[in-house]
Amino acid sequence: MSKLRDRLEEFKTTFESGDPPYNATPEVVATMHQATAELKASGIENTALRAGDRAPDFTLFNQDHVEVASKDLLRQGPLVVSFFRGHW
Amino acid sequence: MMELEALQEIDSEVRSLGVRMLIITPELERYTRGVHRKLQLTFDVLTDLHLKTAAQFGLVFTLPDYLRDLYKSFGSTLDRFHDETEYRLPMPARYIIDSRSIIRAADVNADYTIRPEASETVRLLKELASSESVPKLDKKDSE
């Protein structure tokens, strides 16, 4: 099992090389770097919840349209919650 | 997707520690269903409609116009995926929340190409489990 970091790094190298299948131009790569740098500079990382804060409760639908409530799950034990941008 | 695969690899170990994993995404169920099936995930992928929960965690940002256009040219039509015209996303983040709803570990990064390592999450959970099992000797005195 290779580390996630290595797999992501490999993807990034391929993408930024401009080679197929992505064929990213240097302009595209520069644009994406600029956006990330701007987001970092906005200071948003410092306003996100952090260790020691109380986590908000949430009730959301899962992939099978079943409602999942964090409160119910927390009664059984801790949770690992990962925020994911999407399948694309 | 690579992150979800990495989390799938640790799911049985995480469960053996009495912990459940959840994924939260702004994508509609028609997309989460596909991802869940394709990767054969054994944990839930939850739809955070209009990023309400992500906002409560302070993770939401709006894509600048120039990036919106770029993503559209890639076919990433977030307005369809999220059912909203704003191109908003959550920062990638992973939280460990204990049974009293307190965040015990937070990994948040504005650079979406950096994701928390799954093995690190397992290490933190083991640390949490051992700290919780320490008998609280002073409990009687403080009562």
PDB file of C-alpha atoms in Angstrom:
ATOM      1  CA  MET A   1       0.000   0.000   0.000  1.00  0.00           C
ATOM      2  CA  SER A   2       1.679   3.191  -1.155  1.00  0.00           C
ATOM      3  CA  LYS A   3       1.123   6.334   0.824  1.00  0.00           C
ATOM      4  CA  LEU A   4      -1.658   8.671  -0.268  1.00  0.00           C
ATOM      5  CA  ARG A   5       0.863  11.497  -0.321  1.00  0.00           C
ATOM      6  CA  ASP A   6       2.980   9.639  -2.894  1.00  0.00           C
ATOM      7  CA  ARG A   7      -0.025   8.848  -5.070  1.00  0.00           C
ATOM      8  CA  LEU A   8      -1.193  12.467  -5.011  1.00  0.00           C
ATOM      9  CA  GLU A   9       2.317  13.680  -5.761  1.00  0.00           C
ATOM     10  CA  GLU A  10       2.539  11.325  -8.721  1.00  0.00           C
ATOM     11  CA  PHE A  11      -0.770  12.637 -10.066  1.00  0.00           C
ATOM     12  CA  LYS A  12       0.343  16.240  -9.620  1.00  0.00           C
ATOM     13  CA  THR A  13       3.617  15.591 -11.459  1.00  0.00           C
ATOM     14  CA  THR A  14       1.795  13.968 -14.388  1.00  0.00           C
ATOM     15  CA  PHE A  15      -0.814  16.717 -14.507  1.00  0.00           C
ATOM     16  CA  GLU A  16       1.666  19.583 -14.368  1.00  0.00           C
ATOM     17  CA  SER A  17       3.981  18.008 -16.968  1.00  0.00           C
ATOM     18  CA  GLY A  18       1.412  18.855 -19.644  1.00  0.00           C
ATOM     19  CA  ASP A  19       1.456  15.266 -20.906  1.00  0.00           C
ATOM     20  CA  PRO A  20      -1.592  13.186 -21.794  1.00  0.00           C
ATOM     21  CA  PRO A  21      -4.165  12.338 -20.610  1.00  0.00           C
ATOM     22  CA  TYR A  22      -4.584  15.802 -19.012  1.00  0.00           C
ATOM     23  CA  ASN A  23      -2.602  17.931 -21.490  1.00  0.00           C
ATOM     24  CA  ALA A  24      -2.572  20.831 -19.033  1.00  0.00           C
ATOM     25  CA  THR A  25      -1.012  23.953 -20.486  1.00  0.00           C
ATOM     26  CA  PRO A  26       1.453  25.973 -18.375  1.00  0.00           C
ATOM     27  CA  GLU A  27      -1.266  28.670 -18.167  1.00  0.00           C
ATOM     28  CA  VAL A  28      -3.724  26.206 -16.629  1.00  0.00           C
ATOM     29  CA  VAL A  29      -1.163  25.038 -14.088  1.00  0.00           C
ATOM     30  CA  ALA A  30      -0.286  28.652 -13.221  1.00  0.00           C
ATOM     31  CA  THR A  31      -3.972  29.516 -12.785  1.00  0.00           C
ATOM     32  CA  MET A  32      -4.524  26.656 -10.378  1.00  0.00           C
ATOM     33  CA  HIS A  33      -1.433  27.556  -8.363  1.00  0.00           C
ATOM     34  CA  GLN A  34      -2.601  31.168  -8.180  1.00  0.00           C
ATOM     35  CA  ALA A  35      -6.034  30.167  -6.870  1.00  0.00           C
ATOM     36  CA  THR A  36      -4.538  27.956  -4.167  1.00  0.00           C
ATOM     37  CA  ALA A  37      -2.096  30.679  -3.115  1.00  0.00           C
ATOM     38  CA  GLU A  38      -4.942  33.210  -2.891  1.00  0.00           C
ATOM     39  CA  LEU A  39      -7.049  30.885  -0.777  1.00  0.00           C
ATOM     40  CA  LYS A  40      -4.156  30.247   1.599  1.00  0.00           C
ATOM     41  CA  ALA A  41      -3.479  33.997   1.827  1.00  0.00           C
ATOM     42  CA  SER A  42      -7.136  34.651   2.698  1.00  0.00           C
ATOM     43  CA  GLY A  43      -6.489  33.123   6.127  1.00  0.00           C
ATOM     44  CA  ILE A  44      -9.455  30.741   5.858  1.00  0.00           C
ATOM     45  CA  GLU A  45      -7.449  27.938   7.456  1.00  0.00           C
ATOM     46  CA  ASN A  46      -7.397  29.936  10.688  1.00  0.00           C
ATOM     47  CA  THR A  47     -11.155  30.415  10.858  1.00  0.00           C
ATOM     48  CA  ALA A  48     -12.046  26.718  10.427  1.00  0.00           C
ATOM     49  CA  LEU A  49     -12.955  24.740  13.528  1.00  0.00           C
ATOM     50  CA  ARG A  50      -9.987  23.200  15.294  1.00  0.00           C
ATOM     51  CA  ALA A  51      -9.047  20.776  18.059  1.00  0.00           C
ATOM     52  CA  GLY A  52     -10.804  21.672  21.302  1.00  0.00           C
ATOM     53  CA  ASP A  53     -13.829  23.203  19.555  1.00  0.00           C
ATOM     54  CA  ARG A  54     -17.264  21.681  19.835  1.00  0.00           C
ATOM     55  CA  ALA A  55     -18.329  19.976  16.595  1.00  0.00           C
ATOM     56  CA  PRO A  56     -21.734  21.047  15.224  1.00  0.00           C
ATOM     57  CA  ASP A  57     -24.390  18.328  15.031  1.00  0.00           C
ATOM     58  CA  PHE A  58     -25.497  17.358  11.551  1.00  0.00           C
ATOM     59  CA  THR A  59     -28.218  15.220   9.993  1.00  0.00           C
ATOM     60  CA  LEU A  60     -27.628  14.455   6.319  1.00  0.00           C
ATOM     61  CA  PHE A  61     -28.716  11.931   3.715  1.00  0.00           C
ATOM     62  CA  ASN A  62     -26.313   9.166   2.749  1.00  0.00           C
ATOM     63  CA  GLN A  63     -25.824   7.629  -0.711  1.00  0.00           C
ATOM     64  CA  ASP A  64     -28.924   5.442  -0.232  1.00  0.00           C
ATOM     65  CA  HIS A  65     -31.126   8.352   0.863  1.00  0.00           C
ATOM     66  CA  VAL A  66     -31.048   7.223   4.499  1.00  0.00           C
ATOM     67  CA  GLU A  67     -30.828  10.019   7.048  1.00  0.00           C
ATOM     68  CA  VAL A  68     -27.699   9.878   9.202  1.00  0.00           C
ATOM     69  CA  ALA A  69     -27.521  11.900  12.427  1.00  0.00           C
ATOM     70  CA  SER A  70     -24.131  12.588  13.978  1.00  0.00           C
ATOM     71  CA  LYS A  71     -25.722  12.601  17.444  1.00  0.00           C
ATOM     72  CA  ASP A  72     -26.896   8.998  17.049  1.00  0.00           C
ATOM     73  CA  LEU A  73     -23.482   7.812  15.887  1.00  0.00           C
ATOM     74  CA  LEU A  74     -21.606   9.715  18.605  1.00  0.00           C
ATOM     75  CA  ARG A  75     -23.584   7.846  21.241  1.00  0.00           C
ATOM     76  CA  GLN A  76     -21.803   4.709  20.012  1.00  0.00           C
ATOM     77  CA  GLY A  77     -18.308   6.171  19.776  1.00  0.00           C
ATOM     78  CA  PRO A  78     -16.015   8.711  18.128  1.00  0.00           C
ATOM     79  CA  LEU A  79     -16.302   9.783  14.492  1.00  0.00           C
ATOM     80  CA  VAL A  80     -13.797  10.535  11.770  1.00  0.00           C
ATOM     81  CA  VAL A  81     -15.360  13.104   9.463  1.00  0.00           C
ATOM     82  CA  SER A  82     -13.667  13.953   6.161  1.00  0.00           C
ATOM     83  CA  PHE A  83     -14.853  16.788   3.926  1.00  0.00           C
ATOM     84  CA  PHE A  84     -14.568  15.810   0.282  1.00  0.00           C
ATOM     85  CA  ARG A  85     -14.923  18.205  -2.659  1.00  0.00           C
ATOM     86  CA  GLY A  86     -16.304  15.715  -5.136  1.00  0.00           C
ATOM     87  CA  HIS A  87     -16.046  12.887  -7.576  1.00  0.00           C
ATOM     88  CA  TRP A  88     -14.663  14.999 -10.444  1.00  0.00           C
TER      89      TRP A  88
ATOM     90  CA  MET B   1     -11.093   9.666  -5.132  1.00  0.00           C
ATOM     91  CA  MET B   2      -7.591   8.641  -4.083  1.00  0.00           C
ATOM     92  CA  GLU B   3      -8.365   9.891  -0.597  1.00  0.00           C
ATOM     93  CA  LEU B   4     -11.541   7.787  -0.408  1.00  0.00           C
ATOM     94  CA  GLU B   5      -9.597   4.722  -1.529  1.00  0.00           C
ATOM     95  CA  ALA B   6      -7.003   5.363   1.156  1.00  0.00           C
ATOM     96  CA  LEU B   7      -9.766   5.678   3.777  1.00  0.00           C
ATOM     97  CA  GLN B   8     -11.386   2.466   2.568  1.00  0.00           C
ATOM     98  CA  GLU B   9      -8.095   0.677   3.239  1.00  0.00           C
ATOM     99  CA  ILE B  10      -8.239   1.629   6.937  1.00  0.00           C
ATOM    100  CA  ASP B  11     -11.992   1.251   7.533  1.00  0.00           C
ATOM    101  CA  SER B  12     -11.912  -2.194   9.152  1.00  0.00           C
ATOM    102  CA  GLU B  13      -9.104  -1.136  11.487  1.00  0.00           C
ATOM    103  CA  VAL B  14     -10.975   2.046  12.390  1.00  0.00           C
ATOM    104  CA  ARG B  15     -14.128   0.060  13.143  1.00  0.00           C
ATOM    105  CA  SER B  16     -12.155  -2.328  15.332  1.00  0.00           C
ATOM    106  CA  LEU B  17     -11.290   0.731  17.453  1.00  0.00           C
ATOM    107  CA  GLY B  18     -15.014   1.439  17.879  1.00  0.00           C
ATOM    108  CA  VAL B  19     -14.899   4.433  15.547  1.00  0.00           C
ATOM    109  CA  ARG B  20     -17.040   5.215  12.506  1.00  0.00           C
ATOM    110  CA  MET B  21     -15.933   7.167   9.452  1.00  0.00           C
ATOM    111  CA  LEU B  22     -18.109   9.537   7.438  1.00  0.00           C
ATOM    112  CA  ILE B  23     -17.524  11.527   4.285  1.00  0.00           C
ATOM    113  CA  ILE B  24     -19.281  14.872   3.807  1.00  0.00           C
ATOM    114  CA  THR B  25     -19.529  16.361   0.323  1.00  0.00           C
ATOM    115  CA  PRO B  26     -21.649  19.069  -1.340  1.00  0.00           C
ATOM    116  CA  GLU B  27     -22.506  16.663  -4.158  1.00  0.00           C
ATOM    117  CA  LEU B  28     -26.054  15.462  -4.707  1.00  0.00           C
ATOM    118  CA  GLU B  29     -27.022  11.873  -3.975  1.00  0.00           C
ATOM    119  CA  ARG B  30     -27.009  10.882  -7.620  1.00  0.00           C
ATOM    120  CA  TYR B  31     -23.226  11.461  -7.540  1.00  0.00           C
ATOM    121  CA  THR B  32     -22.454  10.086  -4.068  1.00  0.00           C
ATOM    122  CA  ARG B  33     -24.285   6.890  -4.977  1.00  0.00           C
ATOM    123  CA  GLY B  34     -22.022   6.388  -7.995  1.00  0.00           C
ATOM    124  CA  VAL B  35     -18.820   6.989  -6.041  1.00  0.00           C
ATOM    125  CA  HIS B  36     -19.965   4.720  -3.222  1.00  0.00           C
ATOM    126  CA  ARG B  37     -20.675   1.865  -5.615  1.00  0.00           C
ATOM    127  CA  LYS B  38     -17.634   2.341  -7.780  1.00  0.00           C
ATOM    128  CA  LEU B  39     -15.191   2.295  -4.864  1.00  0.00           C
ATOM    129  CA  GLN B  40     -17.270  -0.264  -2.902  1.00  0.00           C
ATOM    130  CA  LEU B  41     -17.058   1.885   0.210  1.00  0.00           C
ATOM    131  CA  THR B  42     -18.094   0.468   3.582  1.00  0.00           C
ATOM    132  CA  PHE B  43     -18.664   3.913   5.141  1.00  0.00           C
ATOM    133  CA  ASP B  44     -21.323   6.483   4.301  1.00  0.00           C
ATOM    134  CA  VAL B  45     -20.910   9.398   1.928  1.00  0.00           C
ATOM    135  CA  LEU B  46     -23.267  12.165   3.076  1.00  0.00           C
ATOM    136  CA  THR B  47     -24.698  14.925   0.920  1.00  0.00           C
ATOM    137  CA  ASP B  48     -24.213  18.323   2.535  1.00  0.00           C
ATOM    138  CA  LEU B  49     -26.799  20.157   0.492  1.00  0.00           C
ATOM    139  CA  HIS B  50     -25.748  23.769  -0.148  1.00  0.00           C
ATOM    140  CA  LEU B  51     -22.687  23.241   2.091  1.00  0.00           C
ATOM    141  CA  LYS B  52     -24.574  24.024   5.299  1.00  0.00           C
ATOM    142  CA  THR B  53     -22.522  21.685   7.479  1.00  0.00           C
ATOM    143  CA  ALA B  54     -19.211  22.626   5.832  1.00  0.00           C
ATOM    144  CA  ALA B  55     -20.052  26.270   6.569  1.00  0.00           C
ATOM    145  CA  GLN B  56     -20.607  25.449  10.251  1.00  0.00           C
ATOM    146  CA  PHE B  57     -17.100  23.971  10.309  1.00  0.00           C
ATOM    147  CA  GLY B  58     -15.774  27.151   8.631  1.00  0.00           C
ATOM    148  CA  LEU B  59     -14.547  25.382   5.515  1.00  0.00           C
ATOM    149  CA  VAL B  60     -16.477  26.977   2.656  1.00  0.00           C
ATOM    150  CA  PHE B  61     -14.960  29.192  -0.024  1.00  0.00           C
ATOM    151  CA  THR B  62     -16.188  30.466  -3.398  1.00  0.00           C
ATOM    152  CA  LEU B  63     -14.120  29.785  -6.479  1.00  0.00           C
ATOM    153  CA  PRO B  64     -12.827  32.926  -8.207  1.00  0.00           C
ATOM    154  CA  ASP B  65     -14.362  33.528 -11.646  1.00  0.00           C
ATOM    155  CA  TYR B  66     -11.214  32.576 -13.529  1.00  0.00           C
ATOM    156  CA  LEU B  67     -11.091  29.188 -11.789  1.00  0.00           C
ATOM    157  CA  ARG B  68     -14.799  28.628 -12.306  1.00  0.00           C
ATOM    158  CA  ASP B  69     -14.294  29.004 -16.050  1.00  0.00           C
ATOM    159  CA  LEU B  70     -11.330  26.644 -15.992  1.00  0.00           C
ATOM    160  CA  TYR B  71     -13.246  23.952 -14.103  1.00  0.00           C
ATOM    161  CA  LYS B  72     -16.175  24.306 -16.480  1.00  0.00           C
ATOM    162  CA  SER B  73     -13.793  23.736 -19.394  1.00  0.00           C
ATOM    163  CA  PHE B  74     -12.730  20.478 -17.684  1.00  0.00           C
ATOM    164  CA  GLY B  75     -16.384  19.422 -17.441  1.00  0.00           C
ATOM    165  CA  SER B  76     -16.574  19.999 -13.681  1.00  0.00           C
ATOM    166  CA  THR B  77     -19.959  21.663 -13.639  1.00  0.00           C
ATOM    167  CA  LEU B  78     -20.315  22.278  -9.940  1.00  0.00           C
ATOM    168  CA  ASP B  79     -23.658  24.024 -10.411  1.00  0.00           C
ATOM    169  CA  ARG B  80     -25.101  20.674 -11.504  1.00  0.00           C
ATOM    170  CA  PHE B  81     -23.199  18.608  -8.931  1.00  0.00           C
ATOM    171  CA  HIS B  82     -24.298  20.887  -6.058  1.00  0.00           C
ATOM    172  CA  ASP B  83     -27.654  22.202  -7.268  1.00  0.00           C
ATOM    173  CA  GLU B  84     -26.605  25.826  -6.845  1.00  0.00           C
ATOM    174  CA  THR B  85     -25.186  28.489  -9.127  1.00  0.00           C
ATOM    175  CA  GLU B  86     -22.402  29.541  -6.752  1.00  0.00           C
ATOM    176  CA  TYR B  87     -19.225  27.624  -7.302  1.00  0.00           C
ATOM    177  CA  ARG B  88     -18.483  26.901  -3.645  1.00  0.00           C
ATOM    178  CA  LEU B  89     -16.369  24.114  -2.187  1.00  0.00           C
ATOM    179  CA  PRO B  90     -15.269  22.903   1.232  1.00  0.00           C
ATOM    180  CA  MET B  91     -11.570  22.931   2.002  1.00  0.00           C
ATOM    181  CA  PRO B  92     -10.323  19.393   2.372  1.00  0.00           C
ATOM    182  CA  ALA B  93     -10.473  18.641   6.099  1.00  0.00           C
ATOM    183  CA  ARG B  94     -10.508  15.696   8.459  1.00  0.00           C
ATOM    184  CA  TYR B  95     -11.834  15.857  11.995  1.00  0.00           C
ATOM    185  CA  ILE B  96     -11.721  13.350  14.818  1.00  0.00           C
ATOM    186  CA  ILE B  97     -14.725  13.991  17.059  1.00  0.00           C
ATOM    187  CA  ASP B  98     -15.074  12.283  20.426  1.00  0.00           C
ATOM    188  CA  SER B  99     -18.326  10.985  21.863  1.00  0.00           C
ATOM    189  CA  ARG B 100     -18.908  14.288  23.702  1.00  0.00           C
ATOM    190  CA  SER B 101     -18.804  16.133  20.337  1.00  0.00           C
ATOM    191  CA  ILE B 102     -15.418  17.684  21.058  1.00  0.00           C
ATOM    192  CA  ILE B 103     -12.971  17.898  18.148  1.00  0.00           C
ATOM    193  CA  ARG B 104      -9.837  16.051  19.210  1.00  0.00           C
ATOM    194  CA  ALA B 105      -7.872  16.423  15.988  1.00  0.00           C
ATOM    195  CA  ALA B 106      -8.293  18.664  12.954  1.00  0.00           C
ATOM    196  CA  ASP B 107      -6.396  18.596   9.695  1.00  0.00           C
ATOM    197  CA  VAL B 108      -7.385  21.436   7.363  1.00  0.00           C
ATOM    198  CA  ASN B 109      -5.447  22.588   4.327  1.00  0.00           C
ATOM    199  CA  ALA B 110      -6.289  25.288   1.791  1.00  0.00           C
ATOM    200  CA  ASP B 111      -4.066  23.453  -0.710  1.00  0.00           C
ATOM    201  CA  TYR B 112      -6.380  20.764  -2.019  1.00  0.00           C
ATOM    202  CA  THR B 113      -3.464  18.711  -3.346  1.00  0.00           C
ATOM    203  CA  ILE B 114      -2.457  17.937   0.245  1.00  0.00           C
ATOM    204  CA  ARG B 115      -4.650  15.454   2.123  1.00  0.00           C
ATOM    205  CA  PRO B 116      -4.261  13.950   5.568  1.00  0.00           C
ATOM    206  CA  GLU B 117      -2.601  10.536   5.510  1.00  0.00           C
ATOM    207  CA  ALA B 118      -4.919   7.655   6.460  1.00  0.00           C
ATOM    208  CA  SER B 119      -2.198   6.009   8.563  1.00  0.00           C
ATOM    209  CA  GLU B 120      -1.902   9.241  10.551  1.00  0.00           C
ATOM    210  CA  THR B 121      -5.629   9.113  11.301  1.00  0.00           C
ATOM    211  CA  VAL B 122      -5.274   5.550  12.636  1.00  0.00           C
ATOM    212  CA  ARG B 123      -2.327   6.631  14.781  1.00  0.00           C
ATOM    213  CA  LEU B 124      -4.350   9.524  16.243  1.00  0.00           C
ATOM    214  CA  LEU B 125      -7.328   7.255  16.961  1.00  0.00           C
ATOM    215  CA  LYS B 126      -5.126   4.798  18.850  1.00  0.00           C
ATOM    216  CA  GLU B 127      -3.680   7.666  20.848  1.00  0.00           C
ATOM    217  CA  LEU B 128      -7.195   8.887  21.638  1.00  0.00           C
ATOM    218  CA  ALA B 129      -8.312   5.391  22.670  1.00  0.00           C
ATOM    219  CA  SER B 130      -5.392   4.991  25.074  1.00  0.00           C
ATOM    220  CA  SER B 131      -5.927   8.429  26.613  1.00  0.00           C
ATOM    221  CA  GLU B 132      -9.640   7.726  27.147  1.00  0.00           C
ATOM    222  CA  SER B 133      -8.974   4.359  28.803  1.00  0.00           C
ATOM    223  CA  VAL B 134      -6.688   5.881  31.440  1.00  0.00           C
ATOM    224  CA  PRO B 135      -8.559   5.548  34.730  1.00  0.00           C
ATOM    225  CA  LYS B 136      -9.452   8.911  36.176  1.00  0.00           C
ATOM    226  CA  LEU B 137      -8.051   8.473  39.669  1.00  0.00           C
ATOM    227  CA  ASP B 138      -9.005  11.945  40.797  1.00  0.00           C
ATOM    228  CA  LYS B 139     -12.641  11.513  39.880  1.00  0.00           C
ATOM    229  CA  LYS B 140     -13.736  10.540  43.372  1.00  0.00           C
ATOM    230  CA  ASP B 141     -11.970  13.485  44.968  1.00  0.00           C
ATOM    231  CA  SER B 142     -13.490  16.029  42.660  1.00  0.00           C
ATOM    232  CA  GLU B 143     -17.017  14.810  43.222  1.00  0.00           C
TER     233      GLU B 143
END
